[in-house]
Structures are given as structure tokens and as C-alpha cells.
Coordinates of C-alpha atoms and ligand atoms in Angstrom, one line a residue:
M1 CA -29.0 -14.1 1.3
R2 CA -27.1 -14.5 4.6
T3 CA -23.5 -14.8 5.5
Q4 CA -21.4 -14.2 8.6
V5 CA -19.1 -11.4 7.3
A6 CA -20.0 -9.3 4.3
I7 CA -16.8 -7.8 2.8
V8 CA -17.0 -4.8 0.6
G9 CA -14.0 -4.6 -1.9
A10 CA -11.8 -7.2 -3.4
G11 CA -8.4 -5.4 -3.0
P12 CA -5.6 -7.0 -0.8
A13 CA -7.5 -6.2 2.3
G14 CA -10.9 -7.8 1.3
L15 CA -9.4 -10.8 -0.4
M16 CA -6.9 -11.6 2.4
L17 CA -9.6 -11.2 5.0
S18 CA -11.9 -13.6 3.2
H19 CA -9.0 -16.1 2.8
L20 CA -8.1 -15.9 6.5
L21 CA -11.7 -16.2 7.6
H22 CA -12.2 -19.3 5.4
L23 CA -9.1 -20.9 7.1
Q24 CA -10.9 -20.4 10.4
G25 CA -14.2 -21.8 9.2
I26 CA -15.9 -18.4 9.0
E27 CA -18.1 -17.7 6.0
S28 CA -17.9 -14.5 4.0
V29 CA -19.1 -12.9 0.8
V30 CA -16.9 -10.5 -1.1
L31 CA -18.5 -7.7 -3.2
E32 CA -16.4 -5.8 -5.8
T33 CA -17.6 -3.1 -8.2
R34 CA -14.9 -3.9 -10.8
S35 CA -14.4 -7.0 -13.0
R36 CA -12.0 -9.8 -12.1
A37 CA -9.9 -8.9 -15.1
A38 CA -9.7 -5.2 -14.0
I39 CA -8.5 -5.9 -10.5
E40 CA -6.0 -8.5 -11.7
A41 CA -4.4 -6.0 -14.1
T42 CA -4.3 -2.7 -12.1
V43 CA -0.7 -1.8 -11.4
R44 CA -0.2 -0.4 -7.9
A45 CA 2.2 -1.1 -5.0
G46 CA 5.2 -3.5 -5.3
V47 CA 7.0 -3.9 -2.0
L48 CA 6.0 -6.7 0.5
E49 CA 7.2 -6.5 4.0
Q50 CA 8.6 -9.7 5.6
S51 CA 5.4 -10.1 7.8
T52 CA 3.2 -9.9 4.6
V53 CA 5.4 -12.6 2.9
D54 CA 5.3 -14.7 6.1
L55 CA 1.5 -14.5 6.4
M56 CA 1.1 -15.4 2.7
T57 CA 3.4 -18.3 3.2
A58 CA 1.8 -19.6 6.4
T59 CA -1.6 -19.5 4.8
G60 CA -0.7 -21.3 1.6
V61 CA -0.8 -18.5 -1.0
A62 CA 2.8 -17.8 -1.5
E63 CA 3.8 -20.4 -4.1
R64 CA 4.3 -18.0 -7.0
L65 CA 5.5 -15.2 -4.7
L66 CA 8.4 -17.5 -3.4
K67 CA 9.2 -18.5 -7.0
E68 CA 8.8 -15.1 -8.8
G69 CA 9.2 -12.5 -6.0
Y70 CA 12.4 -10.5 -6.1
P71 CA 13.8 -10.2 -2.5
H72 CA 15.9 -7.1 -2.1
H73 CA 18.5 -7.2 0.6
G74 CA 18.3 -3.5 1.1
V75 CA 17.6 -0.1 -0.5
Y76 CA 19.8 2.5 -1.9
L77 CA 19.5 6.2 -1.0
R78 CA 21.0 8.2 -3.9
F79 CA 22.3 11.7 -3.3
D80 CA 25.5 13.6 -3.6
G81 CA 26.0 11.7 -6.9
H82 CA 26.4 8.3 -5.3
N83 CA 24.3 5.2 -4.3
H84 CA 24.4 4.6 -0.5
F85 CA 23.3 1.1 0.5
I86 CA 21.2 0.4 3.6
D87 CA 21.6 -3.3 4.2
V88 CA 18.2 -4.1 5.6
Y89 CA 18.8 -7.8 5.6
E90 CA 22.0 -7.5 7.6
L91 CA 20.7 -4.9 10.0
M92 CA 17.4 -6.8 10.6
G93 CA 19.1 -10.2 11.2
G94 CA 17.7 -11.9 8.0
K95 CA 14.4 -10.0 7.5
T96 CA 13.9 -8.1 4.3
V97 CA 11.4 -6.9 1.6
T98 CA 10.3 -8.6 -1.5
V99 CA 9.2 -7.0 -4.7
Y100 CA 6.1 -8.8 -5.9
P101 CA 3.5 -6.6 -7.6
Q102 CA 0.1 -6.0 -5.9
H103 CA -1.9 -7.3 -8.9
E104 CA 0.0 -10.7 -8.6
V105 CA -1.0 -10.8 -5.0
I106 CA -4.6 -10.2 -6.1
K107 CA -4.4 -13.0 -8.7
D108 CA -3.1 -15.4 -6.1
L109 CA -5.8 -14.6 -3.5
V110 CA -8.6 -14.6 -6.1
A111 CA -7.4 -18.0 -7.3
A112 CA -7.2 -19.4 -3.7
R113 CA -10.7 -18.2 -2.8
L114 CA -12.3 -19.6 -6.0
A115 CA -10.5 -22.9 -5.6
A116 CA -11.9 -23.2 -2.0
G117 CA -15.5 -22.4 -3.4
G118 CA -15.5 -18.8 -2.0
D119 CA -18.3 -16.4 -2.9
L120 CA -16.8 -13.4 -4.8
R121 CA -19.2 -11.2 -6.7
F122 CA -17.6 -9.0 -9.3
E123 CA -19.2 -6.1 -11.1
V124 CA -21.7 -5.3 -8.4
S125 CA -23.2 -1.8 -8.3
E126 CA -25.3 0.4 -6.0
V127 CA -23.7 -1.0 -2.9
R128 CA -25.3 0.2 0.4
V129 CA -24.5 -0.8 4.0
G130 CA -26.9 -0.3 6.9
D131 CA -28.0 -1.2 10.5
F132 CA -24.4 -1.8 11.5
D133 CA -25.2 -0.1 14.8
T134 CA -27.4 -3.1 15.5
E135 CA -26.6 -6.9 15.7
R136 CA -28.2 -7.3 12.2
P137 CA -26.4 -5.3 9.7
W138 CA -27.1 -5.7 5.9
V139 CA -25.6 -4.8 2.6
T140 CA -27.7 -4.3 -0.6
F141 CA -26.3 -4.3 -4.1
R142 CA -27.2 -4.9 -7.7
H143 CA -25.6 -7.9 -9.4
E144 CA -26.4 -9.4 -12.8
G145 CA -29.5 -7.4 -13.1
A146 CA -31.0 -8.4 -9.7
E147 CA -31.3 -6.4 -6.4
V148 CA -29.7 -8.4 -3.7
R149 CA -29.9 -8.0 0.1
L150 CA -27.1 -9.7 2.1
D151 CA -27.8 -10.0 5.9
C152 CA -24.7 -10.6 8.0
D153 CA -23.2 -10.4 11.4
F154 CA -20.5 -8.0 10.5
I155 CA -19.4 -5.7 7.7
A156 CA -15.8 -5.3 6.7
G157 CA -15.3 -2.0 4.8
C158 CA -12.3 -2.9 2.6
D159 CA -13.4 -0.7 -0.3
G160 CA -10.4 1.6 -0.5
S161 CA -10.1 5.3 -0.4
Q162 CA -13.0 6.1 -2.7
G163 CA -15.4 3.5 -1.1
I164 CA -18.8 3.8 0.4
C165 CA -18.3 2.3 3.8
R166 CA -16.4 5.1 5.5
P167 CA -18.8 7.8 4.3
S168 CA -21.7 5.7 5.8
I169 CA -20.5 6.2 9.4
P170 CA -22.4 9.0 11.0
A171 CA -20.8 12.3 11.1
G172 CA -19.5 13.2 14.6
A173 CA -18.6 9.5 15.3
Y174 CA -15.0 9.9 14.0
T175 CA -12.0 12.2 13.6
I176 CA -10.1 12.6 10.3
Y177 CA -6.4 13.4 10.2
D178 CA -5.4 14.5 6.7
K179 CA -2.5 16.0 4.9
V180 CA -2.0 16.6 1.1
Y181 CA 1.5 17.0 -0.4
P182 CA 2.4 19.6 -3.0
F183 CA 3.5 17.0 -5.6
S184 CA 2.4 13.7 -7.2
W185 CA 4.4 10.8 -8.6
F186 CA 4.6 10.1 -12.3
G187 CA 4.9 6.3 -12.6
I188 CA 6.0 4.1 -15.5
L189 CA 6.3 0.4 -16.1
A190 CA 9.0 -0.3 -18.7
E191 CA 10.3 -3.4 -20.4
A192 CA 14.0 -2.8 -19.6
P193 CA 16.9 -4.8 -18.2
S194 CA 17.0 -4.9 -14.5
A195 CA 18.8 -2.3 -12.5
G196 CA 18.8 -5.0 -9.8
K197 CA 18.2 -2.3 -7.2
L198 CA 15.6 -0.4 -5.2
I199 CA 16.9 3.2 -5.4
Y200 CA 15.3 6.3 -3.7
S201 CA 17.0 9.3 -5.2
Y202 CA 17.2 12.9 -3.9
H203 CA 18.2 15.3 -6.5
E204 CA 17.9 19.1 -6.9
K205 CA 15.6 18.4 -10.0
G206 CA 13.3 16.4 -7.6
F207 CA 12.8 12.9 -6.3
A208 CA 13.1 9.7 -8.4
L209 CA 12.6 6.0 -7.6
V210 CA 13.9 2.9 -9.5
S211 CA 12.2 -0.4 -8.5
S212 CA 13.4 -3.6 -10.2
R213 CA 10.3 -5.7 -10.3
T214 CA 11.7 -8.6 -12.4
P215 CA 14.9 -9.0 -14.4
T216 CA 13.1 -7.4 -17.4
L217 CA 10.5 -5.2 -15.9
Q218 CA 11.2 -1.8 -14.2
R219 CA 8.8 0.3 -12.2
M220 CA 10.1 3.9 -12.0
Y221 CA 8.7 7.1 -10.6
F222 CA 9.6 10.8 -10.4
Q223 CA 7.9 13.6 -8.6
V224 CA 5.8 16.0 -10.7
D225 CA 3.4 18.9 -10.0
P226 CA 0.0 17.6 -8.9
L227 CA -1.7 19.4 -11.8
D228 CA 0.6 17.8 -14.4
S229 CA -0.8 15.2 -16.8
V230 CA 0.4 12.1 -18.5
A231 CA -0.3 13.8 -21.9
N232 CA 2.6 16.2 -21.2
W233 CA 5.1 13.3 -21.0
P234 CA 6.1 11.6 -24.3
D235 CA 8.5 8.7 -23.8
E236 CA 11.7 10.6 -24.7
R237 CA 10.9 13.4 -22.2
I238 CA 10.3 10.8 -19.5
W239 CA 13.6 9.1 -20.1
S240 CA 15.6 12.3 -20.2
E241 CA 14.0 13.4 -16.9
F242 CA 15.0 10.1 -15.3
Y243 CA 18.6 10.4 -16.7
A244 CA 18.8 14.0 -15.4
R245 CA 17.6 13.0 -11.9
L246 CA 19.7 9.9 -11.6
E247 CA 23.0 11.1 -13.0
G248 CA 25.9 11.4 -10.7
A249 CA 29.7 11.5 -10.2
D250 CA 29.8 7.7 -9.6
G251 CA 28.7 7.2 -13.2
W252 CA 25.9 4.8 -12.2
T253 CA 23.3 4.5 -14.9
F254 CA 20.5 2.3 -16.1
E255 CA 19.0 1.2 -19.3
S256 CA 15.8 2.6 -20.8
G257 CA 13.3 0.5 -22.6
K258 CA 9.8 0.2 -23.9
I259 CA 7.3 2.1 -21.6
I260 CA 4.1 0.0 -21.3
K261 CA 2.2 2.0 -18.7
K262 CA 2.2 5.6 -17.4
D263 CA 0.2 7.0 -14.5
I264 CA 0.1 9.8 -12.0
I265 CA -0.3 9.0 -8.3
G266 CA -1.5 11.7 -5.7
M267 CA 0.3 11.9 -2.5
R268 CA -1.6 12.2 0.8
S269 CA -1.6 11.1 4.4
Y270 CA -5.0 10.3 5.9
V271 CA -6.3 8.4 9.0
I272 CA -9.9 8.0 10.3
E273 CA -10.2 7.3 14.0
P274 CA -11.6 4.9 15.2
M275 CA -11.5 2.4 12.4
Q276 CA -14.8 0.8 13.5
Y277 CA -18.4 1.8 14.2
G278 CA -20.7 -0.7 15.7
R279 CA -20.5 -3.9 13.7
M280 CA -18.7 -2.3 10.7
F281 CA -14.9 -2.4 10.6
L282 CA -12.8 -0.5 8.1
A283 CA -9.5 -1.9 6.9
G284 CA -6.7 -0.9 4.5
D285 CA -7.1 2.3 2.3
A286 CA -10.7 2.7 3.5
A287 CA -9.3 3.7 6.9
H288 CA -5.9 5.2 6.1
I289 CA -3.7 6.4 3.2
V290 CA 0.1 6.9 3.2
P291 CA 2.2 8.6 0.5
P292 CA 3.9 5.7 -1.4
T293 CA 7.5 6.8 -0.4
G294 CA 7.7 4.2 2.4
A295 CA 5.9 1.4 0.4
K296 CA 3.5 0.8 3.3
G297 CA 0.0 1.0 1.9
L298 CA -0.5 -2.7 0.8
N299 CA 1.3 -4.0 3.9
L300 CA -0.9 -2.0 6.3
A301 CA -4.0 -3.4 4.6
I302 CA -2.7 -6.9 5.2
A303 CA -1.8 -6.2 8.8
D304 CA -5.3 -4.7 9.5
V305 CA -7.2 -7.7 8.3
K306 CA -4.9 -10.1 10.3
H307 CA -6.1 -8.3 13.4
L308 CA -9.7 -8.3 12.2
A309 CA -9.6 -12.0 11.3
D310 CA -8.3 -12.8 14.8
G311 CA -11.0 -10.7 16.5
L312 CA -13.7 -12.4 14.5
K313 CA -12.3 -15.8 15.3
Y314 CA -12.4 -14.9 19.0
F315 CA -15.9 -13.8 18.6
Y316 CA -17.2 -16.9 16.9
T317 CA -15.3 -19.2 19.3
T318 CA -16.3 -17.5 22.6
G319 CA -19.2 -15.2 21.9
Q320 CA -17.1 -12.3 23.3
T321 CA -16.5 -9.1 21.5
G322 CA -13.4 -8.1 23.5
E323 CA -10.9 -8.6 20.7
L324 CA -13.1 -6.9 18.1
D325 CA -13.6 -3.9 20.4
A326 CA -9.9 -3.5 20.5
Y327 CA -9.4 -3.8 16.7
S328 CA -9.0 -0.1 16.0
D329 CA -6.5 0.5 18.8
K330 CA -4.4 -2.4 17.7
C331 CA -4.3 -1.4 14.1
L332 CA -3.7 2.4 14.8
R333 CA -0.4 1.8 16.6
R334 CA 1.2 0.4 13.4
V335 CA -0.8 2.7 11.2
W336 CA 0.7 5.8 12.9
R337 CA 4.1 4.4 12.8
A338 CA 3.8 3.9 9.0
E339 CA 2.2 7.3 8.7
H340 CA 5.2 8.9 10.4
F341 CA 7.7 6.8 8.4
S342 CA 6.1 7.6 5.1
W343 CA 5.9 11.3 5.9
W344 CA 9.5 11.3 7.0
M345 CA 10.7 9.6 3.9
T346 CA 8.7 11.8 1.8
S347 CA 9.9 15.0 3.5
M348 CA 13.6 13.9 3.4
L349 CA 13.6 12.9 -0.4
H350 CA 11.3 15.4 -2.2
R351 CA 11.7 19.0 -3.4
F352 CA 9.0 21.1 -1.9
P353 CA 7.8 24.1 -4.0
D354 CA 8.5 26.5 -1.1
D355 CA 11.8 25.0 0.1
D356 CA 14.9 27.2 0.3
K357 CA 18.6 26.5 0.4
F358 CA 18.5 26.0 4.2
Q359 CA 15.8 23.3 3.8
Q360 CA 17.9 21.5 1.2
K361 CA 21.0 21.6 3.4
L362 CA 18.8 20.0 6.2
Q363 CA 17.6 17.3 3.8
L364 CA 21.2 16.5 2.7
S365 CA 22.4 16.5 6.3
Q366 CA 19.6 14.0 7.2
L367 CA 20.4 11.7 4.3
R368 CA 24.2 11.7 5.1
Y369 CA 23.3 10.9 8.7
V370 CA 21.0 8.1 7.8
V371 CA 23.6 6.3 5.7
S372 CA 26.6 6.9 8.0
S373 CA 25.1 6.3 11.5
H374 CA 24.4 2.7 12.5
A375 CA 21.5 3.9 14.7
A376 CA 19.9 5.9 11.9
S377 CA 20.4 3.2 9.3
Y378 CA 18.9 0.7 11.7
S379 CA 15.9 2.9 12.3
L380 CA 15.2 3.2 8.6
A381 CA 15.7 -0.5 8.1
E382 CA 13.4 -1.4 11.0
N383 CA 10.6 0.8 9.7
Y384 CA 11.2 -0.3 6.1
V385 CA 10.9 -3.9 6.7
G386 CA 7.7 -3.3 8.9
F387 CA 7.7 -2.3 12.5
E388 CA 5.2 -4.3 14.5
G389 CA 5.9 -3.2 18.0
Ligands
LIG1 P1 -7.8 -1.2 -2.7 O1 -6.7 -1.9 -3.2 O2 -8.1 0.2 -3.1 O3 -9.1 -2.1 -2.9 C1 -10.4 -1.7 -2.7 C2 -11.3 -2.4 -3.7 O4 -12.6 -2.0 -3.4 C3 -11.0 -2.0 -5.1 O5 -10.9 -3.2 -5.9 C4 -12.3 -1.2 -5.5 O6 -12.6 -1.4 -6.8 C5 -13.4 -1.8 -4.6 N1 -14.5 -0.9 -4.3 C6 -14.5 0.5 -4.2 N2 -15.7 0.9 -3.9 C7 -16.5 -0.2 -3.8 C8 -17.9 -0.4 -3.5 N3 -18.7 0.7 -3.3 N4 -18.4 -1.6 -3.5 C9 -17.6 -2.7 -3.8 N5 -16.2 -2.6 -4.1 C10 -15.7 -1.3 -4.0 N6 1.3 1.8 -2.2 C11 2.5 1.6 -2.1 O7 3.0 1.3 -1.0 N7 3.4 1.8 -3.2 C12 2.9 2.2 -4.4 O8 3.7 2.3 -5.4 C13 1.5 2.4 -4.5 N8 1.0 2.8 -5.7 C14 -0.3 3.0 -5.8 C15 -0.8 3.5 -7.0 C16 -2.2 3.8 -7.1 C17 -2.7 4.2 -8.5 C18 -3.0 3.6 -6.0 C19 -4.4 4.0 -6.1 C20 -2.5 3.2 -4.8 C21 -1.1 2.8 -4.7 N9 -0.5 2.4 -3.5 C22 0.8 2.2 -3.4 C23 -1.3 2.1 -2.3 C24 -1.7 0.6 -2.3 O9 -1.9 0.1 -3.6 C25 -2.9 0.5 -1.4 O10 -2.6 0.9 -0.1 C26 -3.6 -0.8 -1.4 O11 -4.2 -1.1 -2.7 C27 -4.7 -1.0 -0.3 O12 -5.4 -2.1 -0.4 P2 -7.0 -2.1 0.0 O13 -7.4 -3.5 -0.2 O14 -7.2 -1.5 1.3 O15 -7.7 -1.2 -1.1
LIG2 C1 7.5 0.6 -5.4 C2 6.6 1.4 -4.9 C3 6.9 2.2 -3.8 O1 6.1 3.0 -3.2 C4 8.2 2.1 -3.2 O2 8.4 2.8 -2.2 C5 9.1 1.2 -3.8 C6 8.7 0.4 -4.9 C7 7.1 -0.3 -6.6 O3 6.0 0.1 -7.2 O4 7.8 -1.2 -7.0

């Protein structure tokens, strides 16, 4: 088999890349280890930046997003027993974020690719990449019992943090920047009436987050020890933990409901530089991970593949590799801004095992500053909505 661009991984990065390339008349094949049903049901991120919404709209895959997405005019920082609103929409002159779950984005992109006759191979195994230091890279895999070899011009490594593309780059050709946090997030999805808000809460018992996905579906998180397990958390214990961490003098409260999903999400920051080697380009979580506190992971994946699609278009139109050569540098500017913002939000809002009263005073001072200074609120809003500069 032969194609122009072999894409490993059908997450947001791989699917959006395939969609953008198709719109530019460039062929691709997408290889995915999991089933279509599995990728369309995996609950992950939920917040789309304005530029992600704009790109989906401009490329014709936003029909459901525009109908069912939940635009939030801003976010609340909850501390000192009160909700403090950062009016992102007002501060950013009409730009904002939209809550629309990642698996819905996946469904929309899969449907668009299949409707356009796209070649998506689900449930492949034994994926290997090779010769990407030459002009004739290949990918081999097993699909429906057969061994397949796919020759291509380029490989896009969109296979997430546990994929095979990044480890295939020769040691010594890259630098890794890595940080692991001393807590994880316990996440639930609950059928419960909407709180109507996105709330990041700092509390002496630890961080909690309320994300209203739809009027009847809440995604909520609280920080736990990284060694904790879902089995330790029966439903009643989860709700009493949320009530304890979200109580306050203002009397704000929320309604509990039926928990339909529980998971624990590790927290880490990770970047590989450069994000390319020869004719293989890494995009999304394959190249960088952020802790979820800034809601950046999915949006970075989409921003990467926009650059990659532009670079590939330039190559196929002119025969020049200039734009592709600059891919990593272009992506890393935004990646490092998001790495900093996610680390900063994480540091400001979580309890650290070794923090002391001094540290907590600093966190509270920072939170009070962010909500009372125009410059500081503006900075949070600018980063939250997605800083592209
Ligand atoms: P992925 O979505 O990981 O897609 C990679 C795809 O490649 C997967 O479908 C995988 O099955 C496939 N694959 C892997 N190996 C191979 C292989 N060898 N061959 C072929 N296919 C392969 N971000 C937030 O901002 N907020 C959140 O609340 C949040 N929650 C998260 C919860 C979880 C459990 C996880 C794991 C991530 C979460 N994230 C969150 C991060 C966000 O979901 C990711 O940044 C986003 O999915 C990145 O998209 P991607 O396409 O780069 O990678
Ligand atoms: C959600 C996830 C986030 O990481 C975040 O910062 C806000 C909302 C969510 O899953 O809805």
C-alpha cells in the first residue's frame, strides 16, 4: 500500500490532521489500535479554545458543536468561601471557551472522514515505523489477520503519550523535559442538574473542579494521592468530599446525582524537543503532555496539526521543505506557553504534600491578586482562551 501521509493514532490530532489534509487534496491513511466504538466512548478533556472552535467551524465539522456545545463566558476561581468570576468573554473582546467533550469531537471527525471516503483502519496491531530518516518512510502493521506495509512520504506520530512513534526516534536526537506532580485527579461524570459554571476551587482539603458539560451532565474532579484507587471511593464518599471542598460562606452549592463514570488521571508536564526527526513529525500528546488544570491538552493537539497540515500543503505545492523544517519551532512556542500556564494554574490551586502555611498564604495572595487586578485577570483570560502569539 502507498499513501502520502501515514498517520499513526486516531485521537483529535490524527483525525483532524487527516481531515485538514483531505481538504487540501493530500491523501492519508489513519491507523488506530483501538476500535471505533472505544475511541468514541473514552471520556477525556472537555474545554475547547476559541481557535479550536473556529477551526472546526471553518472546516465544516462544527454542526453539532455549535448546537450542543456549552459556551462559558468565563471561569470561576473559588477560594475564601466565595466564587470569583473571571469574565473571559468580556476581557477577550468576545472570544471564549466552549465545553464540548473530546469524544464528541472524535465522533464528528470520524464521521466526516468516513463520509469523504477516508481510509481509517481501526484495531490494528504491531505498528512499526521505519526509514523516516530517508525520503521513503514506511509503516507496517497487522490488520484483519494480514501483515500490511504502508509506504509513504511522511509519517505523522499522533499516537498519544503511550505510542510507538516517539520511542522510535534514535536516542541522542532529542531532549526530554519532564515533571511529575505529587497528586492525581479523581474524575467523575454524573447525571446531575447543571451548576451552569466552570469552577476551579482552592480549599485547604485540596483542589476541586466543577465543569458543566450539558444541562444534565456534570464532569467533576478533585485531587487525590497518586497511589489512590477508584475502589477506595464509593459514591457517598465522593459526594461528601466534593461538598467539603466546595462549601463556603457564600452558601453556594450544587446538586449531586448518579455517578456514571469514575477515573483517576495522572498529572505530569512533558515536552520532547524537537518534535520531528527526518520525515516523522510528532503532534499532540505524542510530543507533549500538560497537567489538565489549564484544559490545554486537546487544544494543543489541534494547534500542532494545523501547522503540520500547512507545512505539508506547502511541500506538495512547491516541493520545498522550508515550512516543514520550521514545524517544531512553530509548535513549541505555543506548547511552552501552555506548559507554563498549566503548571502555574496547577501550582496556584493544589495542595502539595510538603507545603507549609507560608506556601498557602502565597497561593491565597496570588488568587486574590488574579481576581482583583485587571492585568492579572486579563493574563489568565488570555491564556485560558488560548494564546497564539
Ligand atoms: P490521544 O487522544 O491520546 O490519541 C492517540 C490515539 O493513538 C489513541 O486513540 C490511541 O489509541 C492511539 N494509539 C496509541 N498507540 C498507537 C499505536 N501504536 N498505533 C496506532 N494507534 C495508537 N486534557 C484536558 O485538557 N482536560 C482533561 O480533563 C483531560 N482529561 C484527560 C483524561 C485522560 C484519562 C487522558 C489520558 C487525557 C486527558 N486530557 C485532558 C488530555 C487530552 O485528552 C489529550 O491532550 C488529547 O487526547 C491529545 O490528543 P492526541 O490526539 O494527541 O492523543
Ligand atoms: C474539564 C477538564 C479540564 O481539565 C478543565 O480544566 C476544565 C474542564 C472537563 O473535563 O470538562
